[in-house]
Amino acid sequence: MADVGRQASVSITTVSLVLSGQHSRISEATKARVLKAVEDLNYRPNKAAQGLRLGQTRTIGFVTDEILTQPFSGNIAAGLSAVAWEQQSLLLTVNATMNTGRLRAAVEDLIDRQVEALVFAAMGSREVDFPETPPNLPVLLINAYDRRGRIPSIMPNEEEGGRSAIEHALDLGHERFVFLAGRENAWATKMRVRGYRDGLEIGGLRPVDNPIFYGDYRIGSGYDLAVRAMQRRPRPTTLLCGNDQMAIGAYIALARMGVRIPEQVSIVGYDDEPIAADLSPSLTTVRIPFYEMGRVAATHALAGTVSEIGQMLMSCPIVPRASTNRPLGQ
Amino acid sequence: MADVGRQASVSITTVSLVLSGQHSRISEATKARVLKAVEDLNYRPNKAAQGLRLGQTRTIGFVTDEILTQPFSGNIAAGLSAVAWEQQSLLLTVNATMNTGRLRAAVEDLIDRQVEALVFAAMGSREVDFPETPPNLPVLLINAYDRRGRIPSIMPNEEEGGRSAIEHALDLGHERFVFLAGRENAWATKMRVRGYRDGLEIGGLRPVDNPIFYGDYRIGSGYDLAVRAMQRRPRPTTLLCGNDQMAIGAYIALARMGVRIPEQVSIVGYDDEPIAADLSPSLTTVRIPFYEMGRVAATHALAGTVSEIGQMLMSCPIVPRASTNRPLGQ
DNA sequence: GGGCCCAGGTAAATCGTCTTACCCAGGGCG
DNA sequence: CGCCCTGGGTAAGACGATTTACCTGGGCCC
């Protein structure tokens, strides 16, 4: 900046005034000289120094729980990043393992770097023991909830998702279901199961005729449970899967058994991974709005309105595709 | 810091000396007083100010090309992040679209924020027109190469990957292949095809008996091409797939045709997505070492040795699993 | 006792920017 | 002619650290 001033024969103050758009008091001629010097010297302001002076870094700390290595949920990062960019902010990212010590260290480092907000995202919805933070720093959890319940969080509405999955099938006229659920003790599973039960009730169906089989969210268990489900008599007409991976397992099992989708059985997934649209037939599934969750998080974090969030549940809509259709004989 | 000094009845200088470990000249008693004051006031140094003074931000700029939203390749970010963390550095992340203007803006913003290195990662290996950067700033491309060839880059050795896929099958005794390749004009496809041809030659096989079918890297084309491949007589004993997604398509097609893997036909994928290990049977595939690529990139970027990299090719090893076996009758 | 050294600390400059308070020369006005 | 205002700029603090150069008092040695 001093160089620019020298080149344009003005003071540093003048250069700053011109550059910061406060040229109310600077003559056009001087302004032009300064801008020319800036151009000639290829000067660019040092944002670290600006930040120090202004007391703002335009930076959001983003701590993840190995999330980025997980398929599809990098969308949270994308959503955060998009909003941040719109507001001249950037994401300072740390990939912290489950390890609480590392989480604490990461959070402290980010605080020391004067981030203006802190967002934590977990892979599977889970409880987390979040470290202490300064009272004036906006903190937000995505896909996780604080052990002590003091921190605002954004979670997918898994219960509603489970319910819309089954309601979609009910609307098509289905009456016999099996729910191929994921790990029994996972929070997401419990919620999805709850939605499933709600859905059955809405349809006036008995739980005993529409059982829940538990697996582990992986392809293999989708395969195994699908085989088991199709052995029931009368056969189910719709398999609701705990996630898209299990739906893939079901696809393979059904292909091998010669059962056609959706003519003989409809399949509904959960997650709307990119792969869902590419399967053949394309997979009807429930979308978890990760990208939007990231956007909402960043918006509130930067606006300093995280306290308005409370325990926000994001709606998980059904995405109808080719794997569901009216049951035969309707 | 001034507060701490006051509390401990010493100067700011002394506090700084104690905290930075330069206590060579500070008495134990004073040191203890200072540390106590630090504790009492819960003082933490401002890294923005430190950075300004020291002229170092301990920050790597990481620009992605929508990569994070792509399954499995978030591993690049994880690798970068891991090394950065080991060296007290953090990642400043921007998700920039293909759009060159946005890329330029992102790079300039990162430069203004005084990042100590710049890493760009692309989704599919591709050419990129990277903006001008200051000469002393380490810049590195992952999974991309600079249009003008001036920027060091780290790419997977796709050719070797293709070759090891077929060599693996040759070792098992296979002699009739079909390569279900991806998009014909993609760089990665061309390289993998080259490796495939090398492999055929090594095995003494004729290209005319072992054709290449081109698809689009999606499940649907894997399905279609697998059907087409199995219509050949004599039947191929191994299908090499352009990526794991196409292999999934092949799995479904073969299941529907009643062809068993690996008894009747072996399948080899490419990418080693998480899904590969979960398929049933688990999928033999070629691993792209994204995590390691991230690690190498961060290591050289932080050490300032990017120029040693040149055009580095990372080895892509075969990961043998259950989808490949000796052909029948051997 | 004087000179020197050393341990233990501190004052002040610096990093690059913003911002408040001030300065100065003209011009209008009474 | 003196006063005040105003347009156009500048000097001089911050912001929160680090680091160099200096200061001071006491002990040691001759």
XYZ file of C-alpha atoms (C1' of nucleotides) in Angstrom:
720
model
C 0.000 0.000 0.000
C 2.893 2.285 0.777
C 4.352 1.468 -2.639
C 1.107 2.392 -4.319
C 1.001 5.644 -2.398
C 4.536 6.507 -3.427
C 3.855 5.661 -7.064
C 0.767 7.880 -7.089
C 2.338 10.553 -4.901
C -0.316 10.344 -2.243
C -0.508 9.081 1.297
C -1.401 5.591 2.393
C -4.605 6.999 3.781
C -5.670 8.195 0.373
C -4.977 4.829 -1.169
C -7.057 3.149 1.495
C -9.872 5.637 1.045
C -9.972 5.082 -2.686
C -9.853 1.327 -2.419
C -12.475 1.015 0.239
C -14.922 3.023 -1.853
C -14.997 5.885 0.640
C -13.920 8.233 -2.147
C -16.492 10.738 -1.018
C -13.678 13.122 -0.235
C -11.179 12.212 -2.883
C -11.056 14.077 -6.199
C -11.576 12.175 -9.409
C -8.084 12.970 -10.607
C -6.415 11.560 -7.520
C -8.649 8.551 -7.562
C -7.616 7.778 -11.111
C -3.928 8.166 -10.281
C -4.279 5.772 -7.372
C -6.158 3.187 -9.378
C -3.555 3.366 -12.080
C -0.781 2.795 -9.576
C -2.693 -0.144 -8.119
C -2.953 -1.589 -11.594
C 0.682 -0.960 -12.475
C 2.030 -2.506 -9.312
C -0.533 -5.277 -9.420
C -1.388 -4.491 -5.851
C -3.833 -6.654 -3.908
C -4.857 -5.950 -0.322
C -3.782 -8.393 2.348
C -6.928 -9.882 3.814
C -5.134 -11.131 6.901
C -4.285 -7.550 7.810
C -7.754 -6.346 6.909
C -9.201 -9.027 9.086
C -7.040 -8.027 12.007
C -7.961 -4.391 11.716
C -11.647 -4.971 11.031
C -12.001 -7.784 13.502
C -13.680 -10.025 10.997
C -12.302 -12.914 9.025
C -15.218 -13.810 6.790
C -14.523 -17.417 7.585
C -16.669 -20.294 8.789
C -15.041 -23.148 10.642
C -16.297 -26.464 9.352
C -15.527 -29.593 11.317
C -16.481 -32.948 9.925
C -16.602 -36.406 11.269
C -15.020 -38.230 8.345
C -18.088 -37.121 6.521
C -16.344 -36.090 3.356
C -15.121 -39.569 2.662
C -18.667 -40.788 2.771
C -20.524 -40.921 -0.505
C -23.052 -38.191 -1.295
C -22.942 -36.272 1.970
C -20.227 -33.954 0.686
C -23.313 -32.091 -0.364
C -23.415 -30.554 3.073
C -20.037 -29.009 2.371
C -21.230 -27.886 -1.034
C -24.277 -26.159 0.444
C -22.237 -24.411 3.102
C -19.637 -23.423 0.580
C -22.175 -21.982 -1.834
C -23.768 -19.680 0.725
C -20.411 -18.729 2.170
C -19.168 -17.748 -1.254
C -22.221 -15.577 -1.882
C -21.316 -13.668 1.248
C -17.599 -13.303 0.587
C -16.817 -15.962 3.123
C -14.828 -19.157 2.942
C -14.783 -22.473 4.729
C -11.909 -23.457 6.973
C -12.195 -27.219 6.998
C -11.008 -29.840 9.451
C -11.596 -33.517 9.087
C -11.769 -34.728 12.676
C -12.222 -38.330 13.563
C -14.731 -39.583 16.100
C -12.060 -39.039 18.702
C -13.287 -36.361 21.119
C -9.798 -35.061 21.864
C -9.161 -34.343 18.252
C -12.531 -32.660 17.956
C -11.672 -30.384 20.846
C -8.300 -29.520 19.361
C -9.864 -28.754 16.007
C -12.498 -26.516 17.525
C -9.909 -24.648 19.549
C -7.692 -24.131 16.547
C -10.607 -22.732 14.588
C -11.529 -20.413 17.418
C -7.952 -19.173 17.621
C -8.154 -18.435 13.936
C -11.083 -16.187 14.696
C -13.708 -17.958 12.622
C -17.042 -16.186 12.673
C -19.073 -19.329 13.056
C -18.589 -23.003 13.670
C -20.429 -25.796 11.924
C -20.057 -29.430 12.794
C -21.384 -32.187 10.567
C -21.581 -35.858 11.432
C -21.808 -38.787 9.106
C -24.665 -40.685 10.615
C -27.088 -38.780 12.797
C -25.639 -39.137 16.246
C -25.073 -37.594 19.610
C -21.908 -35.596 20.089
C -20.159 -34.093 23.074
C -19.262 -30.706 21.723
C -16.483 -28.706 23.394
C -17.073 -25.407 25.122
C -17.037 -22.348 22.876
C -17.064 -18.599 23.434
C -20.605 -17.372 24.093
C -20.740 -14.968 21.182
C -19.657 -17.521 18.569
C -22.483 -19.049 16.523
C -22.258 -22.836 16.655
C -24.405 -25.254 14.723
C -24.622 -29.002 14.336
C -25.701 -30.766 11.191
C -26.911 -34.330 11.323
C -25.976 -34.489 14.989
C -27.332 -33.391 18.331
C -25.502 -32.120 21.368
C -25.311 -34.336 24.408
C -26.289 -31.441 26.599
C -28.886 -30.143 24.191
C -27.540 -26.588 24.305
C -26.478 -26.347 20.671
C -28.854 -25.681 17.781
C -28.917 -28.477 15.259
C -30.271 -29.277 11.848
C -31.380 -32.831 11.227
C -33.304 -34.582 8.504
C -36.852 -35.438 9.458
C -36.345 -39.169 9.256
C -39.727 -39.962 10.668
C -41.521 -37.956 8.033
C -39.250 -39.559 5.420
C -40.243 -43.043 6.483
C -43.865 -42.024 6.464
C -43.759 -40.468 3.002
C -42.091 -43.577 1.627
C -44.933 -45.774 2.735
C -47.604 -43.219 1.903
C -46.299 -43.133 -1.635
C -46.776 -46.891 -1.879
C -50.188 -46.714 -0.234
C -51.247 -44.114 -2.772
C -50.322 -46.528 -5.531
C -52.594 -49.132 -3.967
C -50.095 -51.376 -2.188
C -51.208 -53.239 0.932
C -48.453 -55.707 1.783
C -45.068 -54.357 2.844
C -41.799 -55.451 4.299
C -39.447 -52.853 5.721
C -35.823 -53.846 5.198
C -34.418 -51.592 7.900
C -30.826 -50.709 8.751
C -28.947 -51.150 11.995
C -31.516 -51.522 14.720
C -29.806 -49.288 17.259
C -29.098 -46.338 14.972
C -31.069 -43.202 15.629
C -31.972 -42.826 11.966
C -33.307 -46.364 11.873
C -35.529 -45.798 14.860
C -37.009 -42.680 13.347
C -37.560 -44.247 9.963
C -39.242 -47.206 11.631
C -41.463 -44.857 13.552
C -42.508 -43.199 10.316
C -43.125 -46.606 8.809
C -45.426 -47.552 11.667
C -47.272 -44.256 11.355
C -47.730 -44.951 7.682
C -49.141 -48.415 8.324
C -51.590 -46.956 10.749
C -52.677 -44.315 8.283
C -53.283 -47.079 5.771
C -55.176 -49.121 8.342
C -52.728 -52.023 8.056
C -51.633 -54.385 10.806
C -47.960 -54.455 11.852
C -48.060 -58.232 12.038
C -48.768 -58.469 8.304
C -46.107 -55.906 7.442
C -42.969 -56.828 9.328
C -39.657 -55.088 9.868
C -36.424 -56.967 9.160
C -33.248 -55.404 10.504
C -29.936 -55.377 8.629
C -26.861 -53.164 8.636
C -27.368 -50.627 5.828
C -25.028 -52.520 3.516
C -25.719 -54.135 0.186
C -25.288 -57.653 1.509
C -27.981 -57.279 4.119
C -30.308 -55.776 1.526
C -29.761 -58.880 -0.545
C -30.350 -61.298 2.318
C -33.392 -59.538 3.700
C -34.965 -59.250 0.266
C -34.648 -62.991 -0.213
C -36.227 -63.558 3.161
C -38.996 -61.081 2.479
C -39.953 -62.710 -0.799
C -40.384 -66.033 0.880
C -43.391 -64.734 2.767
C -46.800 -65.796 1.601
C -48.673 -63.897 0.462
C -45.720 -62.092 -1.045
C -45.187 -58.454 -0.195
C -45.841 -56.083 -3.076
C -43.483 -53.377 -1.844
C -40.081 -53.549 -0.185
C -39.130 -50.406 1.685
C -35.381 -50.263 2.141
C -33.464 -48.603 4.952
C -31.188 -46.927 2.429
C -30.271 -47.023 -1.241
C -27.418 -49.447 -0.662
C -29.819 -52.008 0.704
C -32.097 -51.308 -2.247
C -29.231 -52.226 -4.546
C -28.887 -55.491 -2.683
C -32.593 -56.047 -3.146
C -32.303 -55.318 -6.876
C -29.655 -57.998 -7.255
C -31.560 -60.515 -5.169
C -34.729 -59.963 -7.140
C -32.899 -60.156 -10.446
C -31.457 -63.463 -9.417
C -34.861 -64.739 -8.313
C -36.416 -63.634 -11.562
C -38.752 -61.184 -9.878
C -39.354 -58.077 -11.944
C -39.336 -54.503 -10.652
C -41.813 -52.806 -10.527
C -44.194 -55.258 -12.213
C -44.020 -57.857 -9.473
C -42.661 -55.880 -6.609
C -42.038 -52.179 -5.987
C -38.891 -50.957 -4.290
C -38.363 -47.767 -2.311
C -34.928 -46.658 -1.169
C -33.734 -43.946 1.199
C -31.018 -41.256 0.753
C -31.283 -40.496 -2.952
C -27.660 -41.201 -3.635
C -26.567 -40.318 -7.171
C -26.673 -43.995 -7.965
C -30.435 -44.141 -7.372
C -31.262 -42.308 -10.571
C -28.882 -44.496 -12.547
C -30.209 -47.850 -11.476
C -32.369 -49.719 -13.903
C -35.204 -49.320 -13.258
C -34.447 -45.999 -11.602
C -35.024 -46.142 -7.873
C -37.858 -44.382 -6.104
C -36.310 -43.094 -2.918
C -36.463 -40.544 -0.116
C -34.205 -37.568 -0.521
C -32.240 -36.210 2.413
C -31.711 -32.540 1.664
C -28.041 -32.341 2.598
C -27.297 -29.501 0.269
C -30.157 -27.439 1.657
C -29.116 -28.293 5.185
C -25.707 -26.866 4.397
C -27.278 -23.772 2.915
C -29.557 -23.178 5.879
C -26.680 -23.707 8.274
C -24.408 -21.243 6.515
C -27.163 -18.681 6.166
C -27.953 -18.646 9.853
C -24.351 -18.947 10.900
C -23.316 -15.893 8.909
C -26.369 -13.899 9.898
C -25.766 -14.698 13.555
C -29.262 -16.110 13.912
C -28.430 -19.652 14.944
C -30.517 -19.364 18.064
C -33.614 -19.236 15.877
C -32.882 -22.732 14.662
C -33.405 -24.738 17.823
C -33.751 -28.347 16.809
C -34.664 -27.927 13.183
C -35.982 -30.857 11.198
C -35.612 -30.736 7.446
C -38.270 -32.286 5.303
C -37.307 -35.456 3.381
C -39.469 -35.702 0.270
C -40.151 -38.829 -1.726
C -38.608 -38.886 -5.193
C -40.867 -41.050 -7.382
C -39.048 -42.980 -10.078
C -39.528 -46.167 -12.030
C -39.098 -48.754 -9.274
C -42.587 -48.192 -7.910
C -45.857 -48.744 -9.683
C -49.403 -49.974 -9.027
C -49.462 -53.543 -7.773
C -50.552 -56.194 -10.263
C -54.235 -56.886 -10.469
C -55.380 -53.412 -9.475
C -2.152 -10.162 26.001
C -2.026 -6.810 27.691
C -4.574 -8.091 30.191
C -2.427 -11.078 30.951
C 0.587 -8.860 31.431
C -1.303 -6.629 33.822
C -2.636 -9.580 35.791
C 0.861 -11.026 36.154
C 2.507 -7.632 36.637
C 4.822 -8.055 33.697
C 5.177 -6.530 30.271
C 3.548 -7.760 27.093
C 6.972 -8.768 25.912
C 7.410 -11.141 28.796
C 4.064 -12.758 28.144
C 4.986 -13.258 24.540
C 8.362 -14.680 25.470
C 6.845 -17.165 27.860
C 4.137 -18.255 25.479
C 6.382 -18.698 22.489
C 8.676 -20.981 24.483
C 11.577 -18.541 24.293
C 11.741 -18.582 28.081
C 15.486 -18.861 27.913
C 15.724 -15.543 29.698
C 12.653 -15.641 31.876
C 12.854 -16.851 35.490
C 10.782 -19.827 36.531
C 8.835 -17.730 39.000
C 7.779 -15.168 36.403
C 6.981 -17.892 33.936
C 4.650 -19.539 36.420
C 2.936 -16.233 37.199
C 2.347 -15.598 33.517
C 1.006 -19.057 32.869
C -1.336 -18.741 35.800
C -2.639 -15.441 34.485
C -3.121 -17.002 31.057
C -5.110 -19.749 32.680
C -7.175 -17.426 34.857
C -8.110 -15.138 32.023
C -8.570 -18.042 29.652
C -6.353 -16.235 27.209
C -5.785 -17.657 23.731
C -3.504 -16.008 21.179
C -5.075 -14.543 18.078
C -3.732 -16.453 15.118
C -4.757 -13.788 12.667
C -2.420 -11.364 14.391
C 0.314 -13.953 14.692
C -0.037 -14.674 11.014
C 0.273 -11.021 10.129
C 3.374 -10.555 12.195
C 5.009 -13.800 11.190
C 3.962 -13.616 7.576
C 2.593 -17.117 7.609
C -0.948 -18.343 7.780
C -0.483 -22.095 8.032
C -3.244 -22.447 5.509
C -3.604 -24.313 2.247
C -6.092 -23.102 -0.327
C -8.109 -25.992 -1.709
C -10.211 -25.421 -4.785
C -12.459 -28.162 -6.031
C -14.429 -28.719 -9.122
C -17.637 -29.974 -7.501
C -15.502 -32.880 -6.480
C -16.827 -33.126 -2.973
C -20.307 -33.923 -4.138
C -18.943 -36.883 -6.026
C -18.881 -40.182 -4.217
C -15.570 -41.452 -2.864
C -13.291 -38.689 -4.098
C -13.727 -36.678 -0.943
C -10.800 -38.852 -0.006
C -8.559 -36.316 -1.683
C -9.774 -33.744 0.810
C -9.285 -36.206 3.634
C -5.684 -36.874 2.600
C -4.880 -33.206 2.296
C -6.556 -32.468 5.564
C -4.701 -35.193 7.426
C -1.262 -33.977 6.398
C -2.212 -30.368 6.933
C -3.356 -31.148 10.431
C -0.096 -32.910 11.236
C 1.696 -29.710 10.324
C -0.568 -27.309 12.193
C -2.162 -26.204 8.964
C -5.748 -26.040 7.828
C -7.607 -26.176 4.550
C -9.402 -23.137 3.198
C -11.921 -24.713 0.864
C -13.776 -23.369 -2.143
C -16.171 -25.359 -4.208
C -15.819 -23.801 -7.651
C -17.836 -24.932 -10.609
C -16.386 -25.702 -13.998
C -16.850 -22.041 -14.770
C -13.417 -20.486 -15.372
C -14.446 -17.060 -14.084
C -15.436 -18.484 -10.757
C -12.216 -20.459 -10.596
C -10.226 -17.294 -11.123
C -12.158 -15.424 -8.472
C -11.684 -18.257 -6.009
C -7.957 -18.419 -6.628
C -7.588 -14.676 -6.231
C -9.525 -14.676 -3.010
C -7.322 -17.416 -1.628
C -4.197 -15.553 -2.654
C -5.465 -12.405 -0.960
C -5.972 -14.454 2.146
C -2.272 -15.313 2.005
C -2.583 -19.064 1.685
C 0.770 -20.781 1.664
C -0.090 -23.188 -1.116
C -2.845 -23.812 -3.598
C -4.248 -27.190 -4.512
C -6.830 -27.744 -7.195
C -8.673 -31.012 -7.578
C -10.912 -31.989 -10.469
C -13.595 -34.607 -10.557
C -12.694 -36.448 -13.676
C -9.153 -36.206 -14.944
C -9.226 -33.246 -17.234
C -7.432 -30.289 -18.663
C -7.830 -26.998 -16.853
C -6.904 -23.427 -17.639
C -5.464 -22.339 -14.342
C -5.243 -18.630 -13.527
C -1.976 -16.808 -13.063
C -0.504 -17.003 -9.577
C 2.400 -15.319 -7.779
C 5.701 -17.011 -8.639
C 6.600 -17.967 -5.088
C 3.280 -19.668 -4.332
C 3.306 -23.467 -4.574
C 0.501 -24.618 -6.854
C -0.517 -28.184 -7.502
C -3.198 -29.939 -9.510
C -4.777 -33.227 -8.552
C -6.538 -35.316 -11.125
C -6.086 -32.527 -13.672
C -3.404 -31.144 -15.925
C -2.680 -27.571 -16.845
C -3.450 -26.438 -20.352
C -0.069 -24.794 -20.589
C 1.717 -27.604 -18.832
C 3.460 -25.262 -16.395
C 1.849 -26.552 -13.220
C 2.906 -29.717 -11.408
C 0.151 -32.291 -11.221
C -0.658 -35.576 -9.583
C -2.694 -38.035 -11.584
C -3.606 -41.667 -11.213
C -1.702 -43.949 -13.543
C -4.762 -45.060 -15.454
C -2.787 -46.931 -18.025
C -1.071 -49.060 -15.446
C -4.441 -49.555 -13.751
C -5.980 -50.906 -16.932
C -3.007 -53.138 -17.435
C -3.049 -54.564 -13.930
C -6.760 -55.309 -14.236
C -6.217 -57.497 -17.251
C -2.987 -58.972 -15.953
C -4.854 -60.104 -12.880
C -7.330 -61.970 -15.084
C -4.561 -63.367 -17.269
C -2.840 -64.684 -14.170
C -6.007 -66.537 -13.275
C -5.967 -68.177 -16.693
C -8.565 -66.147 -18.560
C -8.247 -65.763 -22.312
C -11.462 -64.189 -23.575
C -12.262 -60.653 -22.498
C -14.610 -57.836 -23.196
C -13.776 -54.353 -21.964
C -16.899 -52.425 -21.028
C -15.304 -49.007 -21.264
C -16.629 -45.597 -20.244
C -17.104 -42.478 -22.343
C -14.910 -42.842 -25.376
C -13.564 -39.294 -25.387
C -12.627 -39.073 -21.712
C -8.932 -38.956 -20.938
C -9.272 -41.642 -18.276
C -10.996 -43.951 -20.743
C -8.269 -43.555 -23.313
C -5.584 -44.387 -20.786
C -7.436 -47.381 -19.387
C -7.986 -48.659 -22.909
C -4.314 -48.266 -23.632
C -3.498 -50.338 -20.571
C -6.029 -52.915 -21.679
C -4.384 -53.201 -25.086
C -0.960 -53.508 -23.449
C -2.316 -56.282 -21.305
C -3.740 -58.157 -24.287
C -0.403 -57.947 -25.988
C 1.392 -59.241 -22.922
C -1.006 -62.167 -22.882
C -0.490 -62.751 -26.591
C -4.175 -62.188 -27.349
C -5.680 -60.622 -30.450
C -7.696 -57.394 -30.122
C -10.290 -58.748 -32.548
C -11.195 -61.547 -30.142
C -11.274 -59.222 -27.143
C -13.299 -56.187 -28.111
C -13.935 -52.852 -26.440
C -17.505 -51.625 -26.016
C -17.931 -47.987 -25.102
C -20.551 -46.716 -22.650
C -20.881 -43.696 -20.382
C -19.628 -44.813 -16.945
C -23.169 -45.185 -15.641
C -24.945 -48.235 -14.356
C -27.330 -48.402 -17.284
C -24.569 -48.673 -19.842
C -22.870 -51.339 -17.753
C -26.093 -53.294 -17.898
C -26.547 -52.897 -21.642
C -22.958 -53.626 -22.569
C -22.853 -56.690 -20.328
C -25.890 -58.091 -22.102
C -24.252 -57.435 -25.449
C -20.957 -58.938 -24.316
C -22.565 -62.164 -23.152
C -24.161 -62.677 -26.529
C -20.751 -63.226 -28.099
C -19.757 -66.784 -28.942
C -17.586 -68.065 -27.539
C -18.618 -66.228 -24.427
C -16.077 -64.001 -22.711
C -14.883 -65.341 -19.384
C -14.027 -61.926 -17.940
C -15.742 -58.576 -18.208
C -13.477 -55.634 -17.424
C -15.550 -52.623 -16.493
C -14.665 -48.973 -16.995
C -15.674 -48.233 -13.414
C -17.461 -49.768 -10.468
C -20.799 -48.265 -11.449
C -20.715 -50.117 -14.740
C -19.740 -53.227 -12.855
C -22.901 -52.876 -10.803
C -24.867 -52.696 -14.019
C -23.114 -55.853 -15.165
C -23.945 -57.571 -11.874
C -27.627 -56.871 -12.348
C -27.600 -57.921 -15.993
C -25.837 -61.186 -15.194
C -28.141 -61.877 -12.279
C -31.110 -61.436 -14.566
C -29.540 -63.698 -17.199
C -28.810 -66.345 -14.611
C -25.076 -66.132 -15.154
C -23.119 -66.669 -11.983
C -20.154 -64.577 -10.777
C -17.380 -65.675 -10.650
C -18.188 -69.271 -11.597
C -19.309 -68.486 -15.123
C -17.827 -65.055 -15.638
C -15.363 -62.921 -13.727
C -15.902 -59.192 -13.250
C -13.309 -56.494 -12.662
C -14.295 -52.952 -11.767
C -12.344 -49.718 -11.518
C -12.243 -47.051 -8.748
C -12.696 -49.161 -5.629
C -15.670 -47.217 -4.422
C -16.832 -48.197 -0.946
C -19.652 -50.079 -2.579
C -17.233 -52.485 -4.279
C -16.402 -54.320 -1.081
C -20.074 -54.586 -0.183
C -21.332 -56.097 -3.400
C -22.098 -59.762 -3.364
C -19.846 -61.280 -4.477
C -17.402 -58.542 -3.490
C -15.978 -56.803 -6.519
C -12.394 -57.158 -7.682
C -11.427 -53.679 -8.783
C -8.629 -51.194 -9.368
C -8.013 -48.747 -6.583
C -7.341 -45.097 -7.320
C -5.272 -43.836 -4.410
C -7.114 -40.571 -3.839
C -6.266 -40.387 -0.191
C -2.575 -40.860 -0.890
C -2.733 -38.323 -3.700
C -4.077 -35.819 -1.210
C -1.335 -36.702 1.241
C 1.426 -36.356 -1.313
C 0.015 -33.070 -2.515
C -0.182 -31.580 0.968
C 3.256 -32.834 1.888
C 4.937 -31.198 -1.083
C 2.792 -28.099 -0.915
C 3.724 -27.438 2.696
C 7.371 -28.306 2.187
C 7.548 -25.997 -0.820
C 8.823 -28.798 -3.014
C 6.077 -28.889 -5.598
C 8.554 -28.441 -8.407
C 9.903 -31.908 -7.681
C 6.560 -33.375 -8.611
C 6.429 -32.608 -12.302
C 3.734 -34.780 -13.799
C 3.483 -37.434 -11.139
C 1.584 -40.626 -11.827
C 0.270 -42.559 -8.857
C 0.125 -46.280 -9.022
C -3.337 -47.900 -9.203
C -3.160 -51.379 -7.709
C -5.607 -54.185 -8.320
C -7.696 -55.178 -5.313
C -8.529 -58.857 -5.684
C -11.889 -59.874 -4.284
C -14.503 -62.515 -4.871
C -15.761 -61.521 -8.314
C -12.763 -63.003 -10.091
C -11.663 -66.614 -10.124
C -10.142 -69.206 -12.452
C -12.274 -69.809 -15.503
C -14.281 -73.042 -15.575
C -12.501 -76.071 -16.982
C -9.030 -74.976 -15.976
C 36.169 0.330 44.758
C 35.687 0.132 39.787
C 34.773 -2.397 35.720
C 32.349 -6.107 33.595
C 29.209 -9.459 32.888
C 24.897 -11.506 33.240
C 20.322 -12.625 34.477
C 15.832 -10.796 33.971
C 12.950 -7.661 31.868
C 11.052 -3.943 29.101
C 10.305 -0.208 25.309
C 9.528 0.286 20.843
C 9.332 -0.987 16.014
C 6.932 -3.907 12.852
C 3.483 -6.711 10.004
C -0.572 -4.276 6.417
C -4.707 -2.164 6.781
C -8.533 1.124 8.439
C -10.191 5.289 10.603
C -10.420 9.311 13.449
C -8.845 13.611 14.035
C -6.571 17.199 12.151
C -4.415 20.443 8.704
C -4.383 23.708 4.920
C -5.589 26.584 1.168
C -9.330 29.002 -1.117
C -13.617 31.123 -1.524
C -17.726 33.382 0.136
C -19.475 36.642 3.187
C -20.268 40.342 6.342
C -9.952 42.567 6.192
C -11.091 38.814 9.215
C -13.903 34.694 9.851
C -15.779 30.511 8.792
C -16.699 26.855 5.940
C -15.437 23.282 2.828
C -13.111 20.335 -0.332
C -9.059 17.472 -0.479
C -5.639 15.202 1.970
C -2.571 13.542 5.596
C -0.577 12.029 10.389
C -1.113 9.050 13.682
C -3.211 5.747 16.268
C -5.302 1.288 16.630
C -5.793 -4.252 15.697
C -2.718 -8.306 18.495
C 0.971 -10.395 18.218
C 6.791 -10.964 17.744
C 11.442 -9.498 18.086
C 15.403 -6.582 18.484
C 17.789 -3.572 21.077
C 18.344 -1.655 25.246
C 18.143 -0.983 30.375
C 19.109 -2.066 35.269
C 20.793 -3.905 39.402
C 23.596 -7.137 41.593
C 27.558 -10.235 41.958
C 32.290 -11.348 40.806
C 36.966 -10.432 40.082
C 41.094 -7.945 40.397
